[in-house]
Short mmCIF file of C-alpha atoms and ligand atoms in Angstrom, two decimals:
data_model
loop_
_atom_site.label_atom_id
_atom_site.label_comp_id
_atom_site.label_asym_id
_atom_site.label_seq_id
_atom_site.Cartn_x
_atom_site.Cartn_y
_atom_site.Cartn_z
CA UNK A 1484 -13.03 -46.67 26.07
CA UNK A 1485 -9.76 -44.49 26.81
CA UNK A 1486 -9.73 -41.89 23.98
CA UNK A 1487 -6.11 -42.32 22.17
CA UNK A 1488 -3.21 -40.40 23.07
CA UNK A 1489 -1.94 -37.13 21.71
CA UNK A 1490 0.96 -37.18 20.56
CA UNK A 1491 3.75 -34.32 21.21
CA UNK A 1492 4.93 -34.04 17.51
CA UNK A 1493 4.01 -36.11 14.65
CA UNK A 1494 5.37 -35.57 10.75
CA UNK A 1495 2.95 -34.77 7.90
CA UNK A 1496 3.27 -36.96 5.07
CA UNK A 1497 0.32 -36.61 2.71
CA UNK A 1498 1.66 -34.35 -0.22
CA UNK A 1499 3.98 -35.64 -2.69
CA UNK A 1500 6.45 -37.48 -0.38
CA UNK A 1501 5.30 -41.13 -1.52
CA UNK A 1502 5.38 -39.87 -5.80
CA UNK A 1503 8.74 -38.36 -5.08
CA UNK A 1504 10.39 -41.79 -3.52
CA UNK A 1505 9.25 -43.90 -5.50
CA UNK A 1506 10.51 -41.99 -8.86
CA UNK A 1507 14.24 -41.55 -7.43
CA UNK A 1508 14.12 -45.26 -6.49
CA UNK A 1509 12.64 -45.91 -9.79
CA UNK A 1510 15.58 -43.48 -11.28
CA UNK A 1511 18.18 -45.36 -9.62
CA UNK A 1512 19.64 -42.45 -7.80
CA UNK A 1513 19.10 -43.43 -4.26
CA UNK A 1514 22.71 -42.11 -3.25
CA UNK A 1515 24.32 -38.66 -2.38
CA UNK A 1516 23.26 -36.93 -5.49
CA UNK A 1517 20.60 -37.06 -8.42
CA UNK A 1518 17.70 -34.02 -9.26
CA UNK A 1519 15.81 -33.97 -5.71
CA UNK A 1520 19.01 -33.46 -3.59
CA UNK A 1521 19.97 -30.80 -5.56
CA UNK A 1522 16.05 -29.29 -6.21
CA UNK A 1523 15.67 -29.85 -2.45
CA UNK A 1524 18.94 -28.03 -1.67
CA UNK A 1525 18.74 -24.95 -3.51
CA UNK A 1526 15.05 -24.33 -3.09
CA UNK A 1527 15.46 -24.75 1.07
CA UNK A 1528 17.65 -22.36 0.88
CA UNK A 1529 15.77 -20.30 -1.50
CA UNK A 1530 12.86 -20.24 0.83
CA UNK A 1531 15.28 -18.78 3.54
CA UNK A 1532 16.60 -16.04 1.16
CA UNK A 1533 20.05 -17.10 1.11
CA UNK A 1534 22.54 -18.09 -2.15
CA UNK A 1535 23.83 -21.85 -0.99
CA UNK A 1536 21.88 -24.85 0.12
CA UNK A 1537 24.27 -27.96 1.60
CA UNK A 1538 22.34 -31.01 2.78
CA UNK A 1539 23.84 -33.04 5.29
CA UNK A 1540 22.70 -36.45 6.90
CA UNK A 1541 21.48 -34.48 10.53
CA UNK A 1542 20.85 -31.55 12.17
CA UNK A 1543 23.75 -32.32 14.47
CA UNK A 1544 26.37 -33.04 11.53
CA UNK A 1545 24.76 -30.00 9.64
CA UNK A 1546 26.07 -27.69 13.33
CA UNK A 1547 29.60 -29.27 13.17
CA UNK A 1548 29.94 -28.98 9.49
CA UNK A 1549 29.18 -25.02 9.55
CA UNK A 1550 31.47 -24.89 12.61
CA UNK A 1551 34.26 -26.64 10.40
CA UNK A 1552 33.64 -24.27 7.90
CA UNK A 1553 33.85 -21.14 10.03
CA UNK A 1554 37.54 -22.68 10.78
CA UNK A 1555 36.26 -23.17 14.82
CA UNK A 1556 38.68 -25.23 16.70
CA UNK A 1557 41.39 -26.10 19.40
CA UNK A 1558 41.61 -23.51 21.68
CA UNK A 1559 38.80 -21.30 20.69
CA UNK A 1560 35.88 -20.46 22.56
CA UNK A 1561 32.03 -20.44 20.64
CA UNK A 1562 29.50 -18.25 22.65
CA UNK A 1563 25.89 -20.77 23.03
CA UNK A 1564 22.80 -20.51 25.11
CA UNK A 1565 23.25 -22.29 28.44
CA UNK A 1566 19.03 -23.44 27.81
CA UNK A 1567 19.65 -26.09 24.59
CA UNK A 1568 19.27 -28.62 22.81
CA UNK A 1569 22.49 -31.23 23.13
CA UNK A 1570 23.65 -31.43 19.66
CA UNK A 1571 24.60 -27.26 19.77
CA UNK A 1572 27.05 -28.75 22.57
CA UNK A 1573 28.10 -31.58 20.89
CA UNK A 1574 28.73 -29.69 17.71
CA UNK A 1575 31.53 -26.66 19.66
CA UNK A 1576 33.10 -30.26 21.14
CA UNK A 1577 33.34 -32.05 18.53
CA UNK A 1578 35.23 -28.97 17.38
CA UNK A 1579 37.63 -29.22 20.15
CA UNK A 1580 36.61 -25.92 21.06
CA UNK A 1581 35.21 -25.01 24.84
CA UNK A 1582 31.36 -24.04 24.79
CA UNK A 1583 31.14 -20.25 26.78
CA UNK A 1584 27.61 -20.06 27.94
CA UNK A 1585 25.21 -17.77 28.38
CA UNK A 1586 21.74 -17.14 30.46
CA UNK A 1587 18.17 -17.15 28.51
CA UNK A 1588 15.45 -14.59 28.51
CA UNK A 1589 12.68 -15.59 30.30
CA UNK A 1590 9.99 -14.98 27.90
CA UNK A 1591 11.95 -16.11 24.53
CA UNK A 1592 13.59 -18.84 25.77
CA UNK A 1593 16.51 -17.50 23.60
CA UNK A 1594 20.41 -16.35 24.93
CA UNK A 1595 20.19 -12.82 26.07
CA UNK A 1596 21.97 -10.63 24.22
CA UNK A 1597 22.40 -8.11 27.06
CA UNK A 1598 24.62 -11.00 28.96
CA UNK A 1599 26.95 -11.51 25.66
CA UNK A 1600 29.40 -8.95 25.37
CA UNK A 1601 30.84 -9.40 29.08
CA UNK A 1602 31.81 -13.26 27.75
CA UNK A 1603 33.96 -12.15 25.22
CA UNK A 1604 37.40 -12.82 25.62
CA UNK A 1605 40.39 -12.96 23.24
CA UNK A 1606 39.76 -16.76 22.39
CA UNK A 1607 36.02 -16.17 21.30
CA UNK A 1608 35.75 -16.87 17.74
CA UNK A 1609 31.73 -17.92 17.20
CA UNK A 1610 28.52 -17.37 18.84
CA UNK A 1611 25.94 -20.14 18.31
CA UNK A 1612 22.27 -18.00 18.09
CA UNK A 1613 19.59 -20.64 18.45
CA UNK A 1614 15.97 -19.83 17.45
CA UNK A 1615 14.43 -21.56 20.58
CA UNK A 1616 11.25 -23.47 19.96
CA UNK A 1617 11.00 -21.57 17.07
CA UNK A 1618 10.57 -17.66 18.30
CA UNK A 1619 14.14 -16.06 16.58
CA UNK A 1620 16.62 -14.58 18.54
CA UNK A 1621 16.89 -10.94 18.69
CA UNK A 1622 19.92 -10.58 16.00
CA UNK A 1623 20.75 -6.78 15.77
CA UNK A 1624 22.66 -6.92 19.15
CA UNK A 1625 23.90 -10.41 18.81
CA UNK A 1626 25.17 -9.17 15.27
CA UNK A 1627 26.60 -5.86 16.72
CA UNK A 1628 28.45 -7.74 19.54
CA UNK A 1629 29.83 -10.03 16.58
CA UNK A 1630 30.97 -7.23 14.67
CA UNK A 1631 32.72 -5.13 17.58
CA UNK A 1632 34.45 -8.41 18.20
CA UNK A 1633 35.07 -10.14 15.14
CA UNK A 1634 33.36 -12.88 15.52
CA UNK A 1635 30.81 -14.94 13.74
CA UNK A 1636 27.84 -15.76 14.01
CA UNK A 1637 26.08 -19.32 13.52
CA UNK A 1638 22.22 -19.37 13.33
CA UNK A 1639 20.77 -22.94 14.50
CA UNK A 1640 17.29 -22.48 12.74
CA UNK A 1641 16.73 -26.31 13.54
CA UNK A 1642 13.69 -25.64 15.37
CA UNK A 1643 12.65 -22.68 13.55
CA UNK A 1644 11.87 -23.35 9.24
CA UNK A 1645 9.76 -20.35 8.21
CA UNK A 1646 10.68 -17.90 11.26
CA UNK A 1647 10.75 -14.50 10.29
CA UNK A 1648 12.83 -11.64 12.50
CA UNK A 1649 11.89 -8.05 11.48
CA UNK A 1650 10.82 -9.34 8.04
CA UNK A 1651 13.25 -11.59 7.34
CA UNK A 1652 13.88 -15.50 7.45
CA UNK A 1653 15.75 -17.34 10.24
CA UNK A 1654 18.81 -18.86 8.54
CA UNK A 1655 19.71 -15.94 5.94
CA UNK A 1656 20.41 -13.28 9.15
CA UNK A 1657 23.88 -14.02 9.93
CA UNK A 1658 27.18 -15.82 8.51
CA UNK A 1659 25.59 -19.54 7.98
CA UNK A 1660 23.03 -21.16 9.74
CA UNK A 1661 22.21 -25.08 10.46
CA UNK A 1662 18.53 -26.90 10.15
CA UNK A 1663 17.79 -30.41 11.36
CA UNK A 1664 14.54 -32.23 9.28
CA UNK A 1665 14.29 -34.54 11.94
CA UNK A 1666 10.70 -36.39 12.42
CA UNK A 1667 9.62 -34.27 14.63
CA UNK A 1668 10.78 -30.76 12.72
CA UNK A 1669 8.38 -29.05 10.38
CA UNK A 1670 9.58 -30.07 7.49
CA UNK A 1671 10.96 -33.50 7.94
CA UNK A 1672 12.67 -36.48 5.84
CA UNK A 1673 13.07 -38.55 8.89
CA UNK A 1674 16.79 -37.80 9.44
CA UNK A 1675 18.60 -34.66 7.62
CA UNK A 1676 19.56 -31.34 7.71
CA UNK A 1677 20.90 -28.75 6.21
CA UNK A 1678 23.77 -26.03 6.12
CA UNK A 1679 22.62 -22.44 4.35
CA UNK A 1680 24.67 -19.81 3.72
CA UNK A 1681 25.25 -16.83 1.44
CA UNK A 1682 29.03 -17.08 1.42
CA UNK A 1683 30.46 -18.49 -1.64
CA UNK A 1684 33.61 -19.26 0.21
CA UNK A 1685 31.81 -20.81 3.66
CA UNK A 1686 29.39 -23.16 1.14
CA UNK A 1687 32.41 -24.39 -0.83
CA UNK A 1688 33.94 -25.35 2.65
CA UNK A 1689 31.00 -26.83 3.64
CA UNK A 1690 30.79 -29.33 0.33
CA UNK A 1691 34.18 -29.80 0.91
CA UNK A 1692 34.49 -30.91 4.45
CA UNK A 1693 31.27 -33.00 3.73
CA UNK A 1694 32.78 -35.44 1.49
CA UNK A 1695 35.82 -36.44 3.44
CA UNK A 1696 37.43 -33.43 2.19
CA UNK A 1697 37.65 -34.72 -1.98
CA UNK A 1698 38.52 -31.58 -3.84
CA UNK A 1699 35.19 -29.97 -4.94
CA UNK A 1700 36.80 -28.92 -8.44
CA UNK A 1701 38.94 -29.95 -10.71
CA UNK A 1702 40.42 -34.71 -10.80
CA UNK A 1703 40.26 -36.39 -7.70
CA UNK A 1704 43.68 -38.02 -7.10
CA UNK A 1705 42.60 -39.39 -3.56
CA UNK A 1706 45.18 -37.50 -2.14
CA UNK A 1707 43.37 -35.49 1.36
CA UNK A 1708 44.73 -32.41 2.54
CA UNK A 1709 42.58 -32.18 5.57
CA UNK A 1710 40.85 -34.00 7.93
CA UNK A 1711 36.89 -34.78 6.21
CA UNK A 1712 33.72 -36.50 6.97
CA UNK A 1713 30.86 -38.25 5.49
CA UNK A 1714 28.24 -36.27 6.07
CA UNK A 1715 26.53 -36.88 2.85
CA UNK A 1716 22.30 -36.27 2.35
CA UNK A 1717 20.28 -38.92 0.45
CA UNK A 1718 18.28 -38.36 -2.88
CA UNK A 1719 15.52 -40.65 -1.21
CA UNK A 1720 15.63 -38.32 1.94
CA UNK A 1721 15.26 -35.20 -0.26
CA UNK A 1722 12.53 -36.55 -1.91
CA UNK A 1723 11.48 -36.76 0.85
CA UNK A 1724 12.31 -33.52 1.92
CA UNK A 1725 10.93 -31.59 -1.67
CA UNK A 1726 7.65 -32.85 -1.13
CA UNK A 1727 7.41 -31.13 2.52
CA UNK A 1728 8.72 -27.78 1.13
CA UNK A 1729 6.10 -27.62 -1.26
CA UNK A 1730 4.13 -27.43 1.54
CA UNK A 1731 5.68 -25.48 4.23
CA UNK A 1732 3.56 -21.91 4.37
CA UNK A 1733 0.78 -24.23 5.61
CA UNK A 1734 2.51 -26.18 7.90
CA UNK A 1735 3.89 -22.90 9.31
CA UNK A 1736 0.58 -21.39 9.09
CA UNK A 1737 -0.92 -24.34 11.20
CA UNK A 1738 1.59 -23.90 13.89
CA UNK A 1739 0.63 -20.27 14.38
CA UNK A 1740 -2.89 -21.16 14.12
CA UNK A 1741 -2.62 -23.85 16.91
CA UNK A 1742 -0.58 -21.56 19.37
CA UNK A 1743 -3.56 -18.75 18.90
CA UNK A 1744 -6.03 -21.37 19.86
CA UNK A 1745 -4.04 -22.18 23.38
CA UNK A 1746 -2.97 -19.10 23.64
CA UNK A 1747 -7.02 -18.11 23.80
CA UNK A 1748 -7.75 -20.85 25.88
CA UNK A 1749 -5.16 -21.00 28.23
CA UNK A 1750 -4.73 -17.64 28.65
CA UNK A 1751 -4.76 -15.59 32.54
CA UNK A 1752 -4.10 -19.39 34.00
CA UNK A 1753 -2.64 -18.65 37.71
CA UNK A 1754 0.96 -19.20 37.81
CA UNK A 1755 1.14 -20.69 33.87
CA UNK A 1756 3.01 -18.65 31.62
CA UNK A 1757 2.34 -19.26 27.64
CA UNK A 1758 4.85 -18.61 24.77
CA UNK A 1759 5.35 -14.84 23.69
CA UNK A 1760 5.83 -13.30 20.65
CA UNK A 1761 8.17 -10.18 20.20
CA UNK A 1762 6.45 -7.62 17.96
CA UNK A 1763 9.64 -8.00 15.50
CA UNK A 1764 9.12 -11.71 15.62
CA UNK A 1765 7.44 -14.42 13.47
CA UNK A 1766 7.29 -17.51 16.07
CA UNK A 1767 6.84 -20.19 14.30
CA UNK A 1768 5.88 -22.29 17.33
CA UNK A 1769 7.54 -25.67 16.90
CA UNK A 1770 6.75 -26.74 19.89
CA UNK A 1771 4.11 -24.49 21.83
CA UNK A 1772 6.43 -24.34 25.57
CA UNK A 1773 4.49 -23.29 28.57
CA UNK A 1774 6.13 -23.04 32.22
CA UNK A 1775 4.32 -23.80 35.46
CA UNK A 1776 5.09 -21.78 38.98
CA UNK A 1777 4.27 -24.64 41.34
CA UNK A 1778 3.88 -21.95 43.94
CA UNK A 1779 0.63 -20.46 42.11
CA UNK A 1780 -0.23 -23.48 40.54
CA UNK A 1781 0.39 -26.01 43.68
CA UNK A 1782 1.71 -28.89 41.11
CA UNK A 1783 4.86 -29.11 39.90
CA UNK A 1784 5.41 -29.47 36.50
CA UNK A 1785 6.11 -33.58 36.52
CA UNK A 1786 3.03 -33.83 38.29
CA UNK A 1787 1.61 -31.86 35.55
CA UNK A 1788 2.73 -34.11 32.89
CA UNK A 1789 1.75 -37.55 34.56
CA UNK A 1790 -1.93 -35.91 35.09
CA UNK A 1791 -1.75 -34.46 31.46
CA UNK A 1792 -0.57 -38.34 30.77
CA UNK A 1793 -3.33 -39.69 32.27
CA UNK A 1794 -5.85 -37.68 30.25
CA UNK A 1795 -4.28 -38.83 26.82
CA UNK A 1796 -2.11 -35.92 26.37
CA UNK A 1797 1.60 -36.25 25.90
CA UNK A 1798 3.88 -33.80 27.06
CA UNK A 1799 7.95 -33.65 26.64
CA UNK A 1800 10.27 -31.83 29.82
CA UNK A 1801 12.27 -28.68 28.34
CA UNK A 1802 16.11 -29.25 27.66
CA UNK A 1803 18.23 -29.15 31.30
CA UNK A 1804 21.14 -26.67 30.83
CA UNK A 1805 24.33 -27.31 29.41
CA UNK A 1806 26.65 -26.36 31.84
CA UNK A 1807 25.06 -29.41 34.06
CA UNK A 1808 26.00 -32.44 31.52
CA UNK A 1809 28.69 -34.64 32.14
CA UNK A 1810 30.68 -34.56 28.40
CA UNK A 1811 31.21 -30.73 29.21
CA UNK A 1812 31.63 -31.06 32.67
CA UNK A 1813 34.17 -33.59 32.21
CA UNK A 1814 36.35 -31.72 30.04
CA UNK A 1815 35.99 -28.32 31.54
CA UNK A 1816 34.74 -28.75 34.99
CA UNK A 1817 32.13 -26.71 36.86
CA UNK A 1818 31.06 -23.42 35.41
CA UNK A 1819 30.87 -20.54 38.08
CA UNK A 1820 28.22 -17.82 38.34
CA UNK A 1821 24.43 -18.17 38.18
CA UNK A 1822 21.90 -18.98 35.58
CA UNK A 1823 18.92 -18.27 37.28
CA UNK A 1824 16.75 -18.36 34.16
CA UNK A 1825 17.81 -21.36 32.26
CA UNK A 1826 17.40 -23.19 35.79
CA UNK A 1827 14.11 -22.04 36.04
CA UNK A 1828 12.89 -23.00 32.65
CA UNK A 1829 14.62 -26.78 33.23
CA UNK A 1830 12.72 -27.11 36.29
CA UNK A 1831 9.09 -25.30 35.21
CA UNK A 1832 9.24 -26.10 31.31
CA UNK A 1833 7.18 -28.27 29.41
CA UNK A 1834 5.40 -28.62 25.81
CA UNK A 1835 1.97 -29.14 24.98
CA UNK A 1836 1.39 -31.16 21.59
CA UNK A 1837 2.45 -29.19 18.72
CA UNK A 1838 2.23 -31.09 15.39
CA UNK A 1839 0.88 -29.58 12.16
CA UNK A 1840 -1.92 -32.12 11.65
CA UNK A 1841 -3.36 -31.85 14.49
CA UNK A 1842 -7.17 -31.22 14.58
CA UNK A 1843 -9.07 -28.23 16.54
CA UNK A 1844 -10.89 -31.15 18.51
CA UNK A 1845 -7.61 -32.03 19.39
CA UNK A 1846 -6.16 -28.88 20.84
CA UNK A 1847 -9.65 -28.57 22.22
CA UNK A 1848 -8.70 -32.20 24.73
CA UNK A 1849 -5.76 -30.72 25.57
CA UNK A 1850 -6.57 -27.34 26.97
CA UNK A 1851 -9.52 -29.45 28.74
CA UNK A 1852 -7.13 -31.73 30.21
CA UNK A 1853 -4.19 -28.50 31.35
CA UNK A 1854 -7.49 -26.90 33.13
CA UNK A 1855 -8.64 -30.18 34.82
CA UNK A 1856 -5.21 -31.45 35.68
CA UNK A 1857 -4.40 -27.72 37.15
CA UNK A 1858 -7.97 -27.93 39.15
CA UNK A 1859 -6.99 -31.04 41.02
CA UNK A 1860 -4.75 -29.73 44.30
CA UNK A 1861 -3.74 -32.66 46.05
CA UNK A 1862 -1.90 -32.19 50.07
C1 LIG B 2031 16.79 -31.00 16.55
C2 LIG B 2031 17.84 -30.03 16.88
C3 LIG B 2031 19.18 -30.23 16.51
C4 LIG B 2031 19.74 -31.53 15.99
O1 LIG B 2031 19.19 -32.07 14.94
P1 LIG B 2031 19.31 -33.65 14.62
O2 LIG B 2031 18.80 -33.70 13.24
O3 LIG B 2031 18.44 -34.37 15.60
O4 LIG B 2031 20.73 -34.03 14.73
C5 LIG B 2031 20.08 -29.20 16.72
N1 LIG B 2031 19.72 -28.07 17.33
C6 LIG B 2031 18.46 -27.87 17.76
C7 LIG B 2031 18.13 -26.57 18.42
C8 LIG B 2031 17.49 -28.84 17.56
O5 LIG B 2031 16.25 -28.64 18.01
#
C-alpha cells in the first residue's frame, strides 16, 4: 500500500474557527462588518505592533489598496524584487505604474538592498519590500534609500505573519504593509488579507478606497469623488480569521521547529543549499525553500520533484522572475541587464512541505525521500 501523499501546505483548522462561524451566521452578520471583522482587524494588527488594521477580500487587493493609498500611479515607477510572487506585479499595474526591478540575494531570497539605490530615478515613488518565504528583508538600508529619496516604502508580509527583523514584527517596519490569509498562509480564512499601517491618514485612505470610495465620515449622498473598489472582508472570513490568531505563536513556533528538523537532517547535502537565517532575523519559514546545483547533485531540480513525487512527497517550483511574464513584458518590453540570481533561484528552487500540522514522522519521510531521490544518478 502507497503511503499517502504529503502535502506542500495545508491550513490548520482545529481551534475556534467552527464556534466562531457558526455564531456570526447565527448573529446574522455574515456581511462586511459585525464584532469579528472588527476584533479580527484591530488585533492582527495589534499582533504586528502597528495602530490600524484594514481587512480586505485578498492578499492581492490588500497590495493594490495600500498602493492606492500611498497615491502610486500613472507615470510613476515602484521599486520590487525581480524573484516574486505575481500579485506584487499585478498590484504596481493595476496602478498604472511601471514595476523597476531589482536582483535577489542568494541566501534570503529577498531584493538586495545594495542593487537599490542605482534604480532610483526621478519617477520612483514606492519600493515594494517583500519578506520572501518568510525570512524579512533587511529594512535599515531599504529604509535609508527611501528616506534619501523620498520614497515609500510598502512591506508585503504576505508570506511572513509573525516575522520578526531586529526585534520587531514584519508589517509595523515601514509606511504600510499588505498580508494575504490565503489557504495556504499561516494564518488563513481561505481568501483575505489585510492592509496595516500606523498612519492615521494612509488607514483612512485605505477604508476609503475600499468601499468604492463612500465618504468614511460624516451622510453618504452617493455622490463619488474618486475612482473606488469593493474590496470589502467578510465577518464569516474573520471568524474565521480570529480563531487562527488566537493561535498564531504556535503555528509560528511549529514552522521554526520544522525548518530545525530539515535543517539537521539535510544539512552538508552536496550541491543542496537549505534556507538561512540572518542573525537579525526571525524566519518564520512559510515555506522551507531549498535550491539544488544539478552540477553537484547530477539531477536537476524537476527531476528532483517527480522522484520526490514518486515517494509521496509534494513539492511546488519557486516563482520565475518578473521581468520574464508576458502582462509586463507587453506593456514595457524587455528589461536589459542581468539578474543572475533571481535566474538561478527560478531554475534551482523548490519547497519541501511546510504546513504547521505536520507531524515529526512526517518531516522524517521527507528528508528520507530528498536523500534517496538525491542517491539515485541516472546517465
Ligand atoms: C500569497 C501572496 C500574495 C497574494 O495573496 P492572495 O491572497 O493570494 O491574493 C501577495 N504577495 C505574496 C508575496 C504572496 O505570497
Amino acid at each position: 500500500m502507497k503511503a499517502p501523499r504529503i502535502p506542500v501546505c495545508e491550513p490548520c483548522l482545529a481551534g475556534n474557527e467552527e464556534r466562531y462561524v457558526l455564531d456570526a451566521l447565527r448573529s446574522g452578520w455574515i456581511g462586511s462588518s459585525g464584532k469579528y471583522l472588527s476584533g479580527f482587524e484591530a488585533g492582527f494588527a495589534a499582533y504586528c505592533g502597528a495602530g490600524h488594521g484594514i481587512a480586505t477580500s485578498n492578499g492581492t487587493t490588500a497590495l493594490h489598496l495600500a498602493l492606492t493609498a500611498l497615491g502610486v500611479g500613472e507615470g510613476d515607477e515602484v521599486l520590487m524584487p525581480d524573484f516574486t510572487m505575481a500579485a506584487v506585479l499585478f498590484a504596481v499595474l493595476y496602478c498604472g505604474a511601471k514595476p523597476v526591478f531589482v536582483d535577489a540575494e542568494p541566501d534570503t531570497y529577498n531584493l538586495d538592498p545594495r542593487l537599490l539605490e542605482a534604480k532610483v530615478t526621478r519617477r520612483t515613488k514606492a519600493i515594494i519590500a517583500v519578506h520572501t518565504y518568510g525570512h524579512p528583508c533587511e529594512m535599515t538600508p531599504i529604509l535609508a534609500v527611501a528616506r534619501r529619496h523620498g520614497l515609500k516604502v510598502l512591506e508585503d508580509a504576505a508570506e511572513a505573519h509573525g516575522a520578526e527583523y531586529r526585534g520587531r514584527k514584519c508589517g509595523s517596519l515601514a509606511d504600510i504593509a499588505a498580508f494575504s490569509f490565503y489557504s495556504n498562509k499561516i494564518v488563513a480564512t481561505g481568501e483575505g488579507g489585510m492592509v496595516v499601517t500606523g498612519d492615521d491618514r494612509l488607514a483612512d485612505r485605505c477604508r476609503y478606497f475600499r468601499n468604492l470610495c463612500f465618504p468614511t465620515k460624516g451622510p453618504r449622498d452617493y455622490r463619488h469623488k474618486d475612482l473606488g473598489f469593493n474590496y470589502r472582508f467578510t465577518n464569516i472570513q474573520a471568524a474565521i480569521g480570529l480563531a487562527q490568531l488566537e493561535k498564531i505563536e504556535e503555528y509560528v513556533e511549529k514552522r521554526r521547529a520544522h525548518a530545525r528538523f530539515y535543517n539537521a537532517r539535510l544539512a552538508g547535502l552536496p550541491g543542496v543549499s537549505l534556507p538561512v537565517e540572518r542573525p537579525w532575523a526571525k524566519n518564520v519559514y512559510w515555506m522551507y525553500g531549498v535550491c539544488l546545483d544539478a552540477r553537484a547533485t547530477g539531477i536537476d531540480r524537476d527531476e528532483f520533484a517527480e522522484r520526490l513525487l514518486e515517494r509521496g512527497v509534494e513539492t511546488r517550483p519557486f516563482f520565475k522572475p518578473m521581468r520574464t511574464q508576458r502582462p509586463y513584458q507587453a506593456r514595457f518590453g524587455r528589461v536589459k541587464g542581468r539578474f543572475p540570481v533571481s535566474d538561478r533561484l527560478a531554475r534551482e528552487g523548490l519547497y519541501l512541505p511546510s504546513g504547521s500540522g505536520l507531524k515529526d514522522a512526517e518531516l522524517e519521510r521527507v528528508c528520507g525521500a530528498v536523500r534517496a531521490a538525491l542517491h539515485r544518478h541516472p546517465r
